[in-house]
């Protein structure tokens, strides 16, 4: 058996995965705030459009990574919908655009029933985008560290957590009573998500310890990399968890939550990069040159 | 309808790399890349095993395994990668988005990127006969164009040591079918469930 670190995907794809997940989560959580937390029509419109803008920014990096970026239109030729996660992802992303924009228009025109329907479908697509970023890597049988059901869960939880972080930064700057209320909901939700993420990371690494040479190698690479141990786990997960827990008991501590949010965002980006970076091919002996 | 496959007799491979030269000329693959590793449809890798004085050295030829359950096709968003009627896994260059997903998915390192610079080189060396006109992912086709004319793939046709044996796995009288059916030749990494159609005598 030959173990070879993958070199095809790097920063570009990691950036795409991060901003894709962040955009999808922002879209979904922003609409949630408007539909269920009385955040008002402009909050709904702006956060949904912000989510789509972030998603578009992410997509640019996917296009840059193509062998010939000029051929990106072929991405809409989703013939492989039945089996390929890039094709399925394109459908979900297009859904997020279509229903996200319809929602924003309906919110602007104050067509309530239509807005609700479009909003819920857009939320579903937004959540879909977050999960899809993990499923994309998951489909590679040749890289056992990615080929585990834990990865889509990890990426979904992490993407939602970064979405919460971004919303907290926005909400911290708002004064209204509703904003205060939604802020506390998002903060509590983020505490839950970060705890869950720690649990999944622990389970993931423990699973790696138990075997399969390629998975073990990936895990060793991560554990030996300070970007992962200090950067992601300590600064990107544990520190913001403690800060948010503190902030939630002291009601005025929005700046603490703000710092935590920035750390969560940086941590989320590091996680995408590190998971992509630590992908190791497990080739039958003789294949690797 | 056939089910084409190949048997690699590792003991018979001399390591002359005539197959790599023949393939890269016929298929115009980036021989200008100046190494024996990256952009080849077929490679012959030198392998050294064990410690002095018990060292074993041999040459290991590889190509696309033309899997019956190919992960490369499963991940392809545009269905550029497909299986033809003879069981050969092919890429429709007009549909290839160039996303590289298939390179990540292939467990046999059979694919590489035919980039824009390679197109220029292809035109430089082959002029009007250049066969690559857009950036795409590339890999072995079992020389499907030669098969249509009734001649075998250029690698097995060139092989000095008869280390590459090509044929129809469905024809019980073919040399490949005999080697495979008697269990002499075995696939690489069968545990991955890819069902490769290239077999090895090791
Ligand atoms: S060896 Fe790789 S490229 Fe060839 S069919 Fe199998 S998965 Fe596809
Ligand atoms: S690079 Fe081309 S052949 Fe490979 S998965 Fe993408 S579209 Fe399909």
CSV table of C-alpha atoms and ligand atoms in Angstrom, one decimal:
chain,number,residue,atom,x,y,z
A,1,UNK,CA,0.0,0.0,0.0
A,2,UNK,CA,1.3,3.4,-0.9
A,3,UNK,CA,0.2,6.5,1.0
A,4,UNK,CA,0.4,9.8,-0.9
A,5,UNK,CA,-0.8,13.2,0.2
A,6,UNK,CA,-3.2,14.6,-2.3
A,7,UNK,CA,-2.0,17.6,-4.2
A,8,UNK,CA,-4.9,18.3,-6.6
A,9,UNK,CA,-7.1,20.4,-4.3
A,10,UNK,CA,-5.7,23.1,-2.0
A,11,UNK,CA,-6.4,26.7,-0.9
A,12,UNK,CA,-8.9,27.4,-3.8
A,13,UNK,CA,-11.2,24.5,-2.9
A,14,UNK,CA,-10.8,25.1,0.8
A,15,UNK,CA,-11.8,28.7,0.3
A,16,UNK,CA,-14.8,27.6,-1.8
A,17,UNK,CA,-15.9,25.1,0.9
A,18,UNK,CA,-15.6,27.7,3.6
A,19,UNK,CA,-17.5,30.5,1.9
A,20,UNK,CA,-20.0,28.1,0.4
A,21,UNK,CA,-20.9,26.8,3.9
A,22,UNK,CA,-20.8,30.3,5.4
A,23,UNK,CA,-23.1,31.7,2.7
A,24,UNK,CA,-25.6,28.9,2.9
A,25,UNK,CA,-25.7,29.2,6.7
A,26,UNK,CA,-26.1,33.0,6.7
A,27,UNK,CA,-28.9,32.7,4.2
A,28,UNK,CA,-30.7,30.1,6.3
A,29,UNK,CA,-30.2,31.7,9.7
A,30,UNK,CA,-31.0,35.2,8.4
A,31,UNK,CA,-34.3,34.1,7.0
A,32,UNK,CA,-35.0,32.3,10.3
A,33,UNK,CA,-34.4,35.5,12.2
A,34,UNK,CA,-36.9,37.3,10.0
A,35,UNK,CA,-39.6,34.6,9.9
A,36,UNK,CA,-39.4,33.5,13.5
A,37,UNK,CA,-37.8,36.2,15.5
A,38,UNK,CA,-39.6,39.3,14.2
A,39,UNK,CA,-36.4,40.9,12.9
A,40,UNK,CA,-38.2,42.9,10.3
A,41,UNK,CA,-38.2,42.8,6.5
A,42,UNK,CA,-35.0,44.6,5.9
A,43,UNK,CA,-33.0,42.3,8.1
A,44,UNK,CA,-34.4,39.3,6.1
A,45,UNK,CA,-33.7,40.9,2.7
A,46,UNK,CA,-30.2,42.0,3.6
A,47,UNK,CA,-29.0,38.8,5.3
A,48,UNK,CA,-30.4,36.6,2.6
A,49,UNK,CA,-28.7,38.8,-0.1
A,50,UNK,CA,-25.5,38.8,2.0
A,51,UNK,CA,-25.6,35.0,2.2
A,52,UNK,CA,-25.9,34.8,-1.6
A,53,UNK,CA,-23.1,37.3,-2.1
A,54,UNK,CA,-20.8,35.2,0.2
A,55,UNK,CA,-21.8,32.1,-1.7
A,56,UNK,CA,-21.0,33.8,-5.0
A,57,UNK,CA,-17.6,34.8,-3.7
A,58,UNK,CA,-17.0,31.2,-2.8
A,59,UNK,CA,-18.0,30.0,-6.2
A,60,UNK,CA,-15.4,32.2,-7.8
A,61,UNK,CA,-12.7,30.1,-6.1
A,62,UNK,CA,-14.1,26.9,-7.5
A,63,UNK,CA,-14.1,28.4,-11.0
A,64,UNK,CA,-10.5,29.6,-10.6
A,65,UNK,CA,-9.5,26.0,-9.7
A,66,UNK,CA,-10.8,24.6,-13.0
A,67,UNK,CA,-8.1,23.6,-15.5
A,68,UNK,CA,-9.6,26.2,-17.8
A,69,UNK,CA,-11.8,28.7,-15.9
A,70,UNK,CA,-13.4,29.8,-19.2
A,71,UNK,CA,-15.2,26.5,-19.3
A,72,UNK,CA,-17.2,27.2,-16.1
A,73,UNK,CA,-20.5,27.3,-17.9
A,74,UNK,CA,-20.3,23.5,-18.3
A,75,UNK,CA,-20.9,23.4,-14.5
A,76,UNK,CA,-24.6,24.0,-15.3
A,77,UNK,CA,-24.6,20.9,-17.5
A,78,UNK,CA,-25.6,18.8,-14.5
A,79,UNK,CA,-26.1,15.5,-16.3
A,80,UNK,CA,-24.5,13.7,-13.4
A,81,UNK,CA,-27.2,14.8,-10.9
A,82,UNK,CA,-27.9,11.1,-10.1
A,83,UNK,CA,-24.5,10.4,-8.7
A,84,UNK,CA,-22.1,13.4,-8.6
A,85,UNK,CA,-22.0,15.7,-5.6
A,86,UNK,CA,-20.7,18.6,-7.7
A,87,UNK,CA,-23.8,18.3,-9.9
A,88,UNK,CA,-26.1,17.9,-6.9
A,89,UNK,CA,-24.4,20.8,-5.3
A,90,UNK,CA,-25.0,23.0,-8.3
A,91,UNK,CA,-28.7,22.2,-8.1
A,92,UNK,CA,-28.9,23.1,-4.4
A,93,UNK,CA,-26.8,26.2,-5.0
A,94,UNK,CA,-29.1,27.3,-7.9
A,95,UNK,CA,-32.1,26.6,-5.6
A,96,UNK,CA,-30.6,28.8,-2.9
A,97,UNK,CA,-30.2,31.6,-5.5
A,98,UNK,CA,-33.6,31.3,-7.0
A,99,UNK,CA,-35.6,30.9,-3.8
A,100,UNK,CA,-33.4,33.3,-1.8
A,101,UNK,CA,-34.0,36.1,-4.4
A,102,UNK,CA,-37.8,35.2,-4.6
A,103,UNK,CA,-37.9,35.4,-0.8
A,104,UNK,CA,-36.2,38.8,-0.8
A,105,UNK,CA,-38.6,40.1,-3.5
A,106,UNK,CA,-41.6,38.8,-1.6
A,107,UNK,CA,-40.3,40.3,1.6
A,108,UNK,CA,-39.8,43.7,-0.1
A,109,UNK,CA,-43.4,43.6,-1.5
A,110,UNK,CA,-44.7,42.3,1.8
A,111,UNK,CA,-46.5,39.3,0.3
A,112,UNK,CA,-46.5,37.3,3.5
A,113,UNK,CA,-47.7,33.8,2.5
A,114,UNK,CA,-45.5,33.7,-0.6
A,115,UNK,CA,-42.6,35.0,1.4
A,116,UNK,CA,-43.0,32.3,4.0
A,117,UNK,CA,-43.0,29.5,1.5
A,118,UNK,CA,-40.0,30.9,-0.5
A,119,UNK,CA,-38.2,31.6,2.8
A,120,UNK,CA,-38.6,28.0,4.1
A,121,UNK,CA,-37.5,26.5,0.7
A,122,UNK,CA,-34.5,28.9,0.6
A,123,UNK,CA,-33.6,27.9,4.2
A,124,UNK,CA,-33.7,24.3,3.2
A,125,UNK,CA,-31.4,25.0,0.2
A,126,UNK,CA,-29.1,27.1,2.5
A,127,UNK,CA,-28.7,24.2,4.9
A,128,UNK,CA,-28.3,21.9,1.9
A,129,UNK,CA,-25.3,23.9,0.7
A,130,UNK,CA,-23.6,23.6,4.1
A,131,UNK,CA,-24.0,19.8,4.1
A,132,UNK,CA,-23.0,19.5,0.5
A,133,UNK,CA,-19.6,20.9,1.1
A,134,UNK,CA,-18.8,17.9,3.3
A,135,UNK,CA,-20.4,15.4,0.9
A,136,UNK,CA,-18.3,16.7,-1.9
A,137,UNK,CA,-15.1,15.5,-0.2
A,138,UNK,CA,-16.9,12.4,1.1
A,139,UNK,CA,-17.4,10.8,-2.3
A,140,UNK,CA,-13.6,10.2,-2.8
A,141,UNK,CA,-13.1,6.5,-2.1
A,142,UNK,CA,-9.4,6.9,-2.7
A,143,UNK,CA,-9.0,9.2,0.3
A,144,UNK,CA,-10.2,7.2,3.3
A,145,UNK,CA,-9.9,10.2,5.7
A,146,UNK,CA,-12.6,11.9,3.7
A,147,UNK,CA,-14.6,8.8,2.9
A,148,UNK,CA,-16.4,8.8,6.2
A,149,UNK,CA,-19.9,9.9,7.2
A,150,UNK,CA,-18.4,12.0,9.9
A,151,UNK,CA,-17.1,14.6,7.5
A,152,UNK,CA,-20.4,16.0,6.2
A,153,UNK,CA,-21.6,16.2,9.8
A,154,UNK,CA,-18.5,18.1,10.8
A,155,UNK,CA,-18.7,20.5,7.9
A,156,UNK,CA,-22.4,21.1,8.5
A,157,UNK,CA,-22.0,21.9,12.2
A,158,UNK,CA,-18.9,24.0,11.5
A,159,UNK,CA,-20.7,25.9,8.7
A,160,UNK,CA,-23.7,26.7,10.8
A,161,UNK,CA,-21.4,27.8,13.6
A,162,UNK,CA,-19.6,30.2,11.3
A,163,UNK,CA,-23.0,31.5,10.1
A,164,UNK,CA,-24.0,32.1,13.7
A,165,UNK,CA,-20.7,33.9,14.3
A,166,UNK,CA,-21.3,36.3,11.3
A,167,UNK,CA,-24.9,36.9,12.5
A,168,UNK,CA,-23.7,37.7,16.0
A,169,UNK,CA,-21.3,40.3,14.6
A,170,UNK,CA,-24.2,41.9,12.7
A,171,UNK,CA,-26.6,41.7,15.6
A,172,UNK,CA,-24.1,43.1,18.1
A,173,UNK,CA,-24.2,46.3,16.2
A,174,UNK,CA,-28.0,46.5,16.3
A,175,UNK,CA,-29.9,48.2,19.1
A,176,UNK,CA,-33.5,46.9,19.0
A,177,UNK,CA,-35.2,44.7,21.5
A,178,UNK,CA,-35.8,42.0,18.8
A,179,UNK,CA,-32.1,42.1,17.9
A,180,UNK,CA,-31.2,41.5,21.5
A,181,UNK,CA,-33.6,38.5,21.7
A,182,UNK,CA,-32.3,37.0,18.4
A,183,UNK,CA,-28.7,37.6,19.5
A,184,UNK,CA,-29.2,35.5,22.6
A,185,UNK,CA,-30.8,32.7,20.6
A,186,UNK,CA,-27.9,32.7,18.1
A,187,UNK,CA,-25.4,32.8,20.9
A,188,UNK,CA,-27.0,29.8,22.7
A,189,UNK,CA,-27.2,27.9,19.4
A,190,UNK,CA,-23.6,28.6,18.6
A,191,UNK,CA,-22.5,27.3,22.1
A,192,UNK,CA,-24.4,24.1,21.3
A,193,UNK,CA,-22.8,23.9,17.8
A,194,UNK,CA,-19.3,24.4,19.1
A,195,UNK,CA,-19.8,21.7,21.8
A,196,UNK,CA,-21.1,19.4,19.1
A,197,UNK,CA,-18.1,20.2,16.9
A,198,UNK,CA,-15.7,19.4,19.6
A,199,UNK,CA,-17.4,16.1,20.1
A,200,UNK,CA,-17.4,15.2,16.4
A,201,UNK,CA,-13.7,16.2,16.1
A,202,UNK,CA,-12.9,14.0,19.1
A,203,UNK,CA,-14.8,11.1,17.6
A,204,UNK,CA,-13.2,11.6,14.2
A,205,UNK,CA,-9.7,11.6,15.6
A,206,UNK,CA,-10.4,8.6,17.8
A,207,UNK,CA,-11.8,6.7,14.9
A,208,UNK,CA,-8.5,7.5,13.0
A,209,UNK,CA,-6.4,6.2,15.9
A,210,UNK,CA,-8.1,2.8,15.5
A,211,UNK,CA,-6.8,2.1,12.1
A,212,UNK,CA,-6.6,2.1,8.4
A,213,UNK,CA,-3.1,3.3,7.5
A,214,UNK,CA,-4.2,6.3,5.4
A,215,UNK,CA,-6.7,7.6,8.0
A,216,UNK,CA,-4.0,7.3,10.6
A,217,UNK,CA,-1.5,9.2,8.5
A,218,UNK,CA,-4.0,12.0,7.9
A,219,UNK,CA,-4.7,12.2,11.7
A,220,UNK,CA,-1.0,12.2,12.5
A,221,UNK,CA,-0.5,15.0,10.0
A,222,UNK,CA,-3.2,17.0,11.7
A,223,UNK,CA,-2.1,16.4,15.2
A,224,UNK,CA,1.5,17.4,14.3
A,225,UNK,CA,0.3,20.7,12.7
A,226,UNK,CA,0.0,23.6,15.2
A,227,UNK,CA,-2.5,25.2,12.8
A,228,UNK,CA,-4.8,22.4,13.7
A,229,UNK,CA,-4.1,21.8,17.4
A,230,UNK,CA,-3.5,25.5,18.5
A,231,UNK,CA,-5.1,27.3,15.6
A,232,UNK,CA,-8.3,25.3,15.1
A,233,UNK,CA,-9.0,23.4,18.3
A,234,UNK,CA,-7.7,25.8,21.0
A,235,UNK,CA,-8.3,29.2,19.3
A,236,UNK,CA,-11.1,28.3,16.9
A,237,UNK,CA,-13.2,26.1,19.2
A,238,UNK,CA,-12.3,26.0,22.9
A,239,UNK,CA,-11.6,29.7,23.3
A,240,UNK,CA,-14.8,31.0,21.6
A,241,UNK,CA,-16.8,28.4,23.5
A,242,UNK,CA,-15.5,29.8,26.8
A,243,UNK,CA,-15.9,33.4,25.7
A,244,UNK,CA,-19.5,32.8,24.6
A,245,UNK,CA,-20.4,30.9,27.7
A,246,UNK,CA,-19.1,33.9,29.7
A,247,UNK,CA,-20.9,36.4,27.5
A,248,UNK,CA,-24.1,34.6,27.9
A,249,UNK,CA,-24.2,34.8,31.6
A,250,UNK,CA,-23.0,38.5,31.7
A,251,UNK,CA,-25.7,40.0,29.6
A,252,UNK,CA,-23.8,43.1,28.5
A,253,UNK,CA,-20.7,41.3,27.2
A,254,UNK,CA,-21.3,41.7,23.5
A,255,UNK,CA,-17.7,42.5,22.8
A,256,UNK,CA,-16.7,39.2,24.2
A,257,UNK,CA,-19.1,37.4,21.8
A,258,UNK,CA,-17.7,39.6,19.0
A,259,UNK,CA,-14.2,38.4,19.6
A,260,UNK,CA,-15.5,34.8,19.9
A,261,UNK,CA,-17.2,35.2,16.5
A,262,UNK,CA,-14.1,36.3,14.7
A,263,UNK,CA,-12.2,33.3,16.2
A,264,UNK,CA,-15.0,31.0,15.0
A,265,UNK,CA,-14.8,32.4,11.5
A,266,UNK,CA,-11.0,32.0,11.4
A,267,UNK,CA,-11.3,28.5,12.9
A,268,UNK,CA,-13.9,27.5,10.3
A,269,UNK,CA,-11.6,28.5,7.5
A,270,UNK,CA,-8.6,26.7,9.0
A,271,UNK,CA,-10.7,23.5,9.4
A,272,UNK,CA,-11.6,23.5,5.7
A,273,UNK,CA,-8.0,24.0,4.6
A,274,UNK,CA,-6.6,21.5,7.0
A,275,UNK,CA,-9.1,18.7,6.1
A,276,UNK,CA,-8.4,19.3,2.4
A,277,UNK,CA,-4.6,19.4,3.1
A,278,UNK,CA,-4.6,16.2,5.1
A,279,UNK,CA,-6.2,14.1,2.5
A,280,UNK,CA,-4.1,11.0,1.9
A,281,UNK,CA,-4.5,8.7,-1.1
A,282,UNK,CA,-4.3,5.0,-0.3
A,283,UNK,CA,-3.0,3.5,-3.5
A,284,UNK,CA,-2.5,-0.3,-4.0
A,285,UNK,CA,1.3,-0.9,-3.8
A,286,UNK,CA,3.1,0.0,-7.0
A,287,UNK,CA,0.7,2.7,-8.2
A,288,UNK,CA,2.3,5.7,-6.6
A,289,UNK,CA,5.2,7.1,-8.6
B,1,UNK,CA,-19.7,-5.8,-27.6
B,2,UNK,CA,-16.6,-6.9,-25.9
B,3,UNK,CA,-15.2,-6.6,-22.4
B,4,UNK,CA,-11.7,-5.4,-22.9
B,5,UNK,CA,-9.1,-6.0,-20.3
B,6,UNK,CA,-5.3,-6.2,-19.9
B,7,UNK,CA,-3.0,-8.5,-17.9
B,8,UNK,CA,0.3,-7.1,-16.7
B,9,UNK,CA,3.0,-9.7,-16.2
B,10,UNK,CA,5.3,-7.9,-13.8
B,11,UNK,CA,8.0,-10.6,-14.0
B,12,UNK,CA,8.3,-9.9,-17.8
B,13,UNK,CA,8.6,-6.2,-17.6
B,14,UNK,CA,12.2,-5.1,-18.4
B,15,UNK,CA,11.6,-1.4,-17.5
B,16,UNK,CA,12.5,-0.2,-21.0
B,17,UNK,CA,9.5,2.2,-21.0
B,18,UNK,CA,8.9,1.6,-24.7
B,19,UNK,CA,5.2,1.5,-23.9
B,20,UNK,CA,5.3,5.0,-22.3
B,21,UNK,CA,7.0,6.4,-25.4
B,22,UNK,CA,4.6,4.6,-27.8
B,23,UNK,CA,1.6,5.7,-25.9
B,24,UNK,CA,2.7,9.3,-25.6
B,25,UNK,CA,3.4,9.5,-29.3
B,26,UNK,CA,0.2,7.9,-30.4
B,27,UNK,CA,-2.0,9.8,-27.9
B,28,UNK,CA,0.0,13.0,-27.9
B,29,UNK,CA,0.3,13.1,-24.1
B,30,UNK,CA,2.7,15.5,-22.4
B,31,UNK,CA,6.0,13.7,-22.9
B,32,UNK,CA,7.4,17.3,-22.8
B,33,UNK,CA,6.7,17.4,-19.0
B,34,UNK,CA,10.2,15.9,-18.6
B,35,UNK,CA,9.6,13.4,-15.8
B,36,UNK,CA,8.5,9.8,-15.5
B,37,UNK,CA,5.8,10.6,-12.9
B,38,UNK,CA,3.2,13.2,-13.8
B,39,UNK,CA,1.4,13.4,-17.0
B,40,UNK,CA,1.3,9.9,-18.6
B,41,UNK,CA,-1.5,7.6,-19.5
B,42,UNK,CA,0.7,4.7,-18.6
B,43,UNK,CA,3.7,4.6,-16.3
B,44,UNK,CA,6.4,2.1,-15.5
B,45,UNK,CA,7.5,2.6,-11.9
B,46,UNK,CA,10.8,1.3,-10.5
B,47,UNK,CA,10.2,-0.3,-7.1
B,48,UNK,CA,12.8,-1.3,-4.6
B,49,UNK,CA,11.8,-3.5,-1.7
B,50,UNK,CA,13.7,-4.8,1.3
B,51,UNK,CA,17.0,-3.8,2.9
B,52,UNK,CA,20.5,-4.6,1.7
B,53,UNK,CA,21.6,-7.3,1.0
B,54,UNK,CA,18.0,-8.6,0.4
B,55,UNK,CA,16.9,-6.0,-2.0
B,56,UNK,CA,14.3,-6.8,-4.6
B,57,UNK,CA,14.0,-4.5,-7.6
B,58,UNK,CA,11.3,-4.7,-10.3
B,59,UNK,CA,9.3,-2.6,-12.7
B,60,UNK,CA,5.6,-2.0,-12.3
B,61,UNK,CA,3.5,-0.9,-15.2
B,62,UNK,CA,0.3,0.9,-14.6
B,63,UNK,CA,-2.6,2.4,-16.6
B,64,UNK,CA,-6.3,3.2,-16.1
B,65,UNK,CA,-7.9,0.0,-14.8
B,66,UNK,CA,-11.1,0.6,-16.7
B,67,UNK,CA,-13.1,-0.2,-13.6
B,68,UNK,CA,-16.5,-1.7,-13.9
B,69,UNK,CA,-17.6,0.4,-11.0
B,70,UNK,CA,-15.5,3.5,-11.6
B,71,UNK,CA,-15.5,6.1,-8.9
B,72,UNK,CA,-14.2,8.6,-11.5
B,73,UNK,CA,-17.5,8.3,-13.4
B,74,UNK,CA,-19.5,8.4,-10.2
B,75,UNK,CA,-18.2,11.8,-9.2
B,76,UNK,CA,-18.3,13.4,-12.7
B,77,UNK,CA,-20.9,16.2,-12.7
B,78,UNK,CA,-21.3,16.4,-16.4
B,79,UNK,CA,-21.1,12.8,-17.3
B,80,UNK,CA,-18.0,13.6,-19.4
B,81,UNK,CA,-16.6,10.3,-18.0
B,82,UNK,CA,-18.6,7.4,-19.2
B,83,UNK,CA,-18.3,3.6,-20.0
B,84,UNK,CA,-18.6,2.7,-23.6
B,85,UNK,CA,-20.2,-0.4,-25.0
B,86,UNK,CA,-16.9,-2.4,-24.8
B,87,UNK,CA,-16.5,-1.6,-21.1
B,88,UNK,CA,-13.8,1.1,-21.8
B,89,UNK,CA,-14.0,4.1,-19.5
B,90,UNK,CA,-13.7,7.2,-21.6
B,91,UNK,CA,-13.8,11.0,-21.3
B,92,UNK,CA,-15.8,13.2,-23.6
B,93,UNK,CA,-13.5,16.2,-23.8
B,94,UNK,CA,-16.3,18.5,-25.0
B,95,UNK,CA,-18.1,17.9,-21.8
B,96,UNK,CA,-15.2,17.9,-19.3
B,97,UNK,CA,-15.5,20.8,-17.0
B,98,UNK,CA,-11.9,20.4,-15.7
B,99,UNK,CA,-13.0,20.3,-12.1
B,100,UNK,CA,-10.5,17.6,-11.2
B,101,UNK,CA,-13.0,15.7,-9.1
B,102,UNK,CA,-12.2,12.5,-10.9
B,103,UNK,CA,-8.5,12.8,-10.3
B,104,UNK,CA,-9.3,12.9,-6.6
B,105,UNK,CA,-11.7,10.0,-6.8
B,106,UNK,CA,-9.5,7.6,-8.8
B,107,UNK,CA,-7.8,5.1,-6.5
B,108,UNK,CA,-5.2,4.2,-9.1
B,109,UNK,CA,-3.7,7.6,-9.9
B,110,UNK,CA,-4.7,7.1,-13.6
B,111,UNK,CA,-5.7,10.7,-14.4
B,112,UNK,CA,-3.9,14.0,-15.0
B,113,UNK,CA,-4.7,17.5,-16.2
B,114,UNK,CA,-4.1,18.3,-19.8
B,115,UNK,CA,-3.5,22.0,-19.3
B,116,UNK,CA,-3.5,25.1,-21.5
B,117,UNK,CA,0.3,25.0,-21.8
B,118,UNK,CA,0.1,21.3,-22.9
B,119,UNK,CA,-2.3,22.3,-25.7
B,120,UNK,CA,0.3,24.8,-27.0
B,121,UNK,CA,3.0,22.1,-26.8
B,122,UNK,CA,0.8,19.6,-28.6
B,123,UNK,CA,0.3,22.0,-31.4
B,124,UNK,CA,4.0,22.9,-31.5
B,125,UNK,CA,5.0,19.2,-31.9
B,126,UNK,CA,2.2,17.9,-34.0
B,127,UNK,CA,0.9,20.9,-35.9
B,128,UNK,CA,-2.2,20.1,-37.9
B,129,UNK,CA,-2.3,16.6,-36.5
B,130,UNK,CA,-2.7,17.8,-32.9
B,131,UNK,CA,-5.4,15.8,-31.2
B,132,UNK,CA,-6.1,17.9,-28.1
B,133,UNK,CA,-8.0,21.1,-28.6
B,134,UNK,CA,-9.2,22.1,-25.2
B,135,UNK,CA,-8.1,21.8,-21.6
B,136,UNK,CA,-9.4,18.6,-20.0
B,137,UNK,CA,-8.6,15.7,-17.8
B,138,UNK,CA,-6.9,12.9,-19.6
B,139,UNK,CA,-6.3,9.2,-19.1
B,140,UNK,CA,-5.8,5.9,-21.0
B,141,UNK,CA,-8.5,5.0,-23.5
B,142,UNK,CA,-7.2,1.5,-24.4
B,143,UNK,CA,-6.4,3.3,-27.7
B,144,UNK,CA,-10.1,3.1,-28.6
B,145,UNK,CA,-9.3,4.6,-32.0
B,146,UNK,CA,-6.9,1.8,-32.8
B,147,UNK,CA,-9.4,-0.8,-31.6
B,148,UNK,CA,-11.9,0.5,-34.1
B,149,UNK,CA,-9.4,-0.2,-36.8
B,150,UNK,CA,-8.8,-3.7,-35.4
B,151,UNK,CA,-5.3,-3.1,-34.0
B,152,UNK,CA,-4.4,-3.5,-30.3
B,153,UNK,CA,-3.4,-0.6,-28.0
B,154,UNK,CA,0.0,0.9,-28.7
B,155,UNK,CA,1.5,0.0,-25.3
B,156,UNK,CA,0.8,-3.7,-25.6
B,157,UNK,CA,1.7,-3.7,-29.3
B,158,UNK,CA,5.1,-2.2,-28.5
B,159,UNK,CA,5.8,-4.2,-25.3
B,160,UNK,CA,9.2,-6.0,-25.8
B,161,UNK,CA,8.8,-8.5,-23.0
B,162,UNK,CA,5.2,-9.4,-23.7
B,163,UNK,CA,4.4,-8.0,-20.2
B,164,UNK,CA,1.2,-6.4,-21.4
B,165,UNK,CA,-1.4,-8.8,-22.7
B,166,UNK,CA,-4.5,-7.2,-24.2
B,167,UNK,CA,-7.8,-9.0,-25.1
B,168,UNK,CA,-11.5,-9.6,-24.6
B,169,UNK,CA,-12.2,-10.9,-21.1
B,170,UNK,CA,-15.6,-12.3,-22.3
B,171,UNK,CA,-13.8,-14.6,-24.9
B,172,UNK,CA,-12.9,-17.7,-22.9
B,173,UNK,CA,-10.2,-18.6,-25.5
B,174,UNK,CA,-8.3,-15.3,-25.2
B,175,UNK,CA,-5.0,-15.2,-23.4
B,176,UNK,CA,-6.3,-12.6,-20.9
B,177,UNK,CA,-9.4,-14.5,-20.1
B,178,UNK,CA,-7.4,-17.7,-19.4
B,179,UNK,CA,-4.9,-15.9,-17.1
B,180,UNK,CA,-7.8,-14.2,-15.2
B,181,UNK,CA,-10.1,-17.2,-15.0
B,182,UNK,CA,-7.3,-19.5,-13.7
B,183,UNK,CA,-6.6,-16.9,-11.0
B,184,UNK,CA,-3.1,-16.4,-12.2
B,185,UNK,CA,-3.7,-12.7,-12.7
B,186,UNK,CA,-5.3,-10.7,-10.0
B,187,UNK,CA,-6.7,-7.1,-9.8
B,188,UNK,CA,-5.2,-4.4,-7.7
B,189,UNK,CA,-7.0,-3.3,-4.6
B,190,UNK,CA,-10.2,-5.4,-5.1
B,191,UNK,CA,-11.3,-4.4,-1.6
B,192,UNK,CA,-12.2,-1.0,-2.9
B,193,UNK,CA,-15.1,-2.4,-4.9
B,194,UNK,CA,-14.0,-0.7,-8.1
B,195,UNK,CA,-13.9,-4.0,-10.1
B,196,UNK,CA,-10.8,-3.2,-12.2
B,197,UNK,CA,-10.4,-4.9,-15.6
B,198,UNK,CA,-6.6,-4.7,-15.6
B,199,UNK,CA,-5.0,-7.7,-13.8
B,200,UNK,CA,-1.5,-8.4,-12.5
B,201,UNK,CA,0.7,-11.4,-12.4
B,202,UNK,CA,3.1,-10.7,-9.5
C,1,LIG,S1,-8.6,3.4,-12.8
C,1,LIG,FE1,-9.3,5.4,-12.1
C,1,LIG,S2,-9.6,6.5,-14.0
C,1,LIG,FE2,-9.6,4.3,-14.6
C,1,LIG,S3,-11.7,3.6,-14.5
C,1,LIG,FE3,-10.8,3.2,-12.5
C,1,LIG,S4,-11.3,5.0,-11.3
C,1,LIG,FE4,-11.6,5.6,-13.4
C,2,LIG,S1,-12.6,16.9,-14.5
C,2,LIG,FE1,-13.9,16.4,-16.3
C,2,LIG,S2,-14.1,14.2,-16.4
C,2,LIG,FE2,-13.2,14.8,-14.4
C,2,LIG,S3,-15.0,14.9,-13.0
C,2,LIG,FE3,-14.7,17.0,-13.7
C,2,LIG,S4,-16.0,17.1,-15.6
C,2,LIG,FE4,-15.8,14.9,-15.1
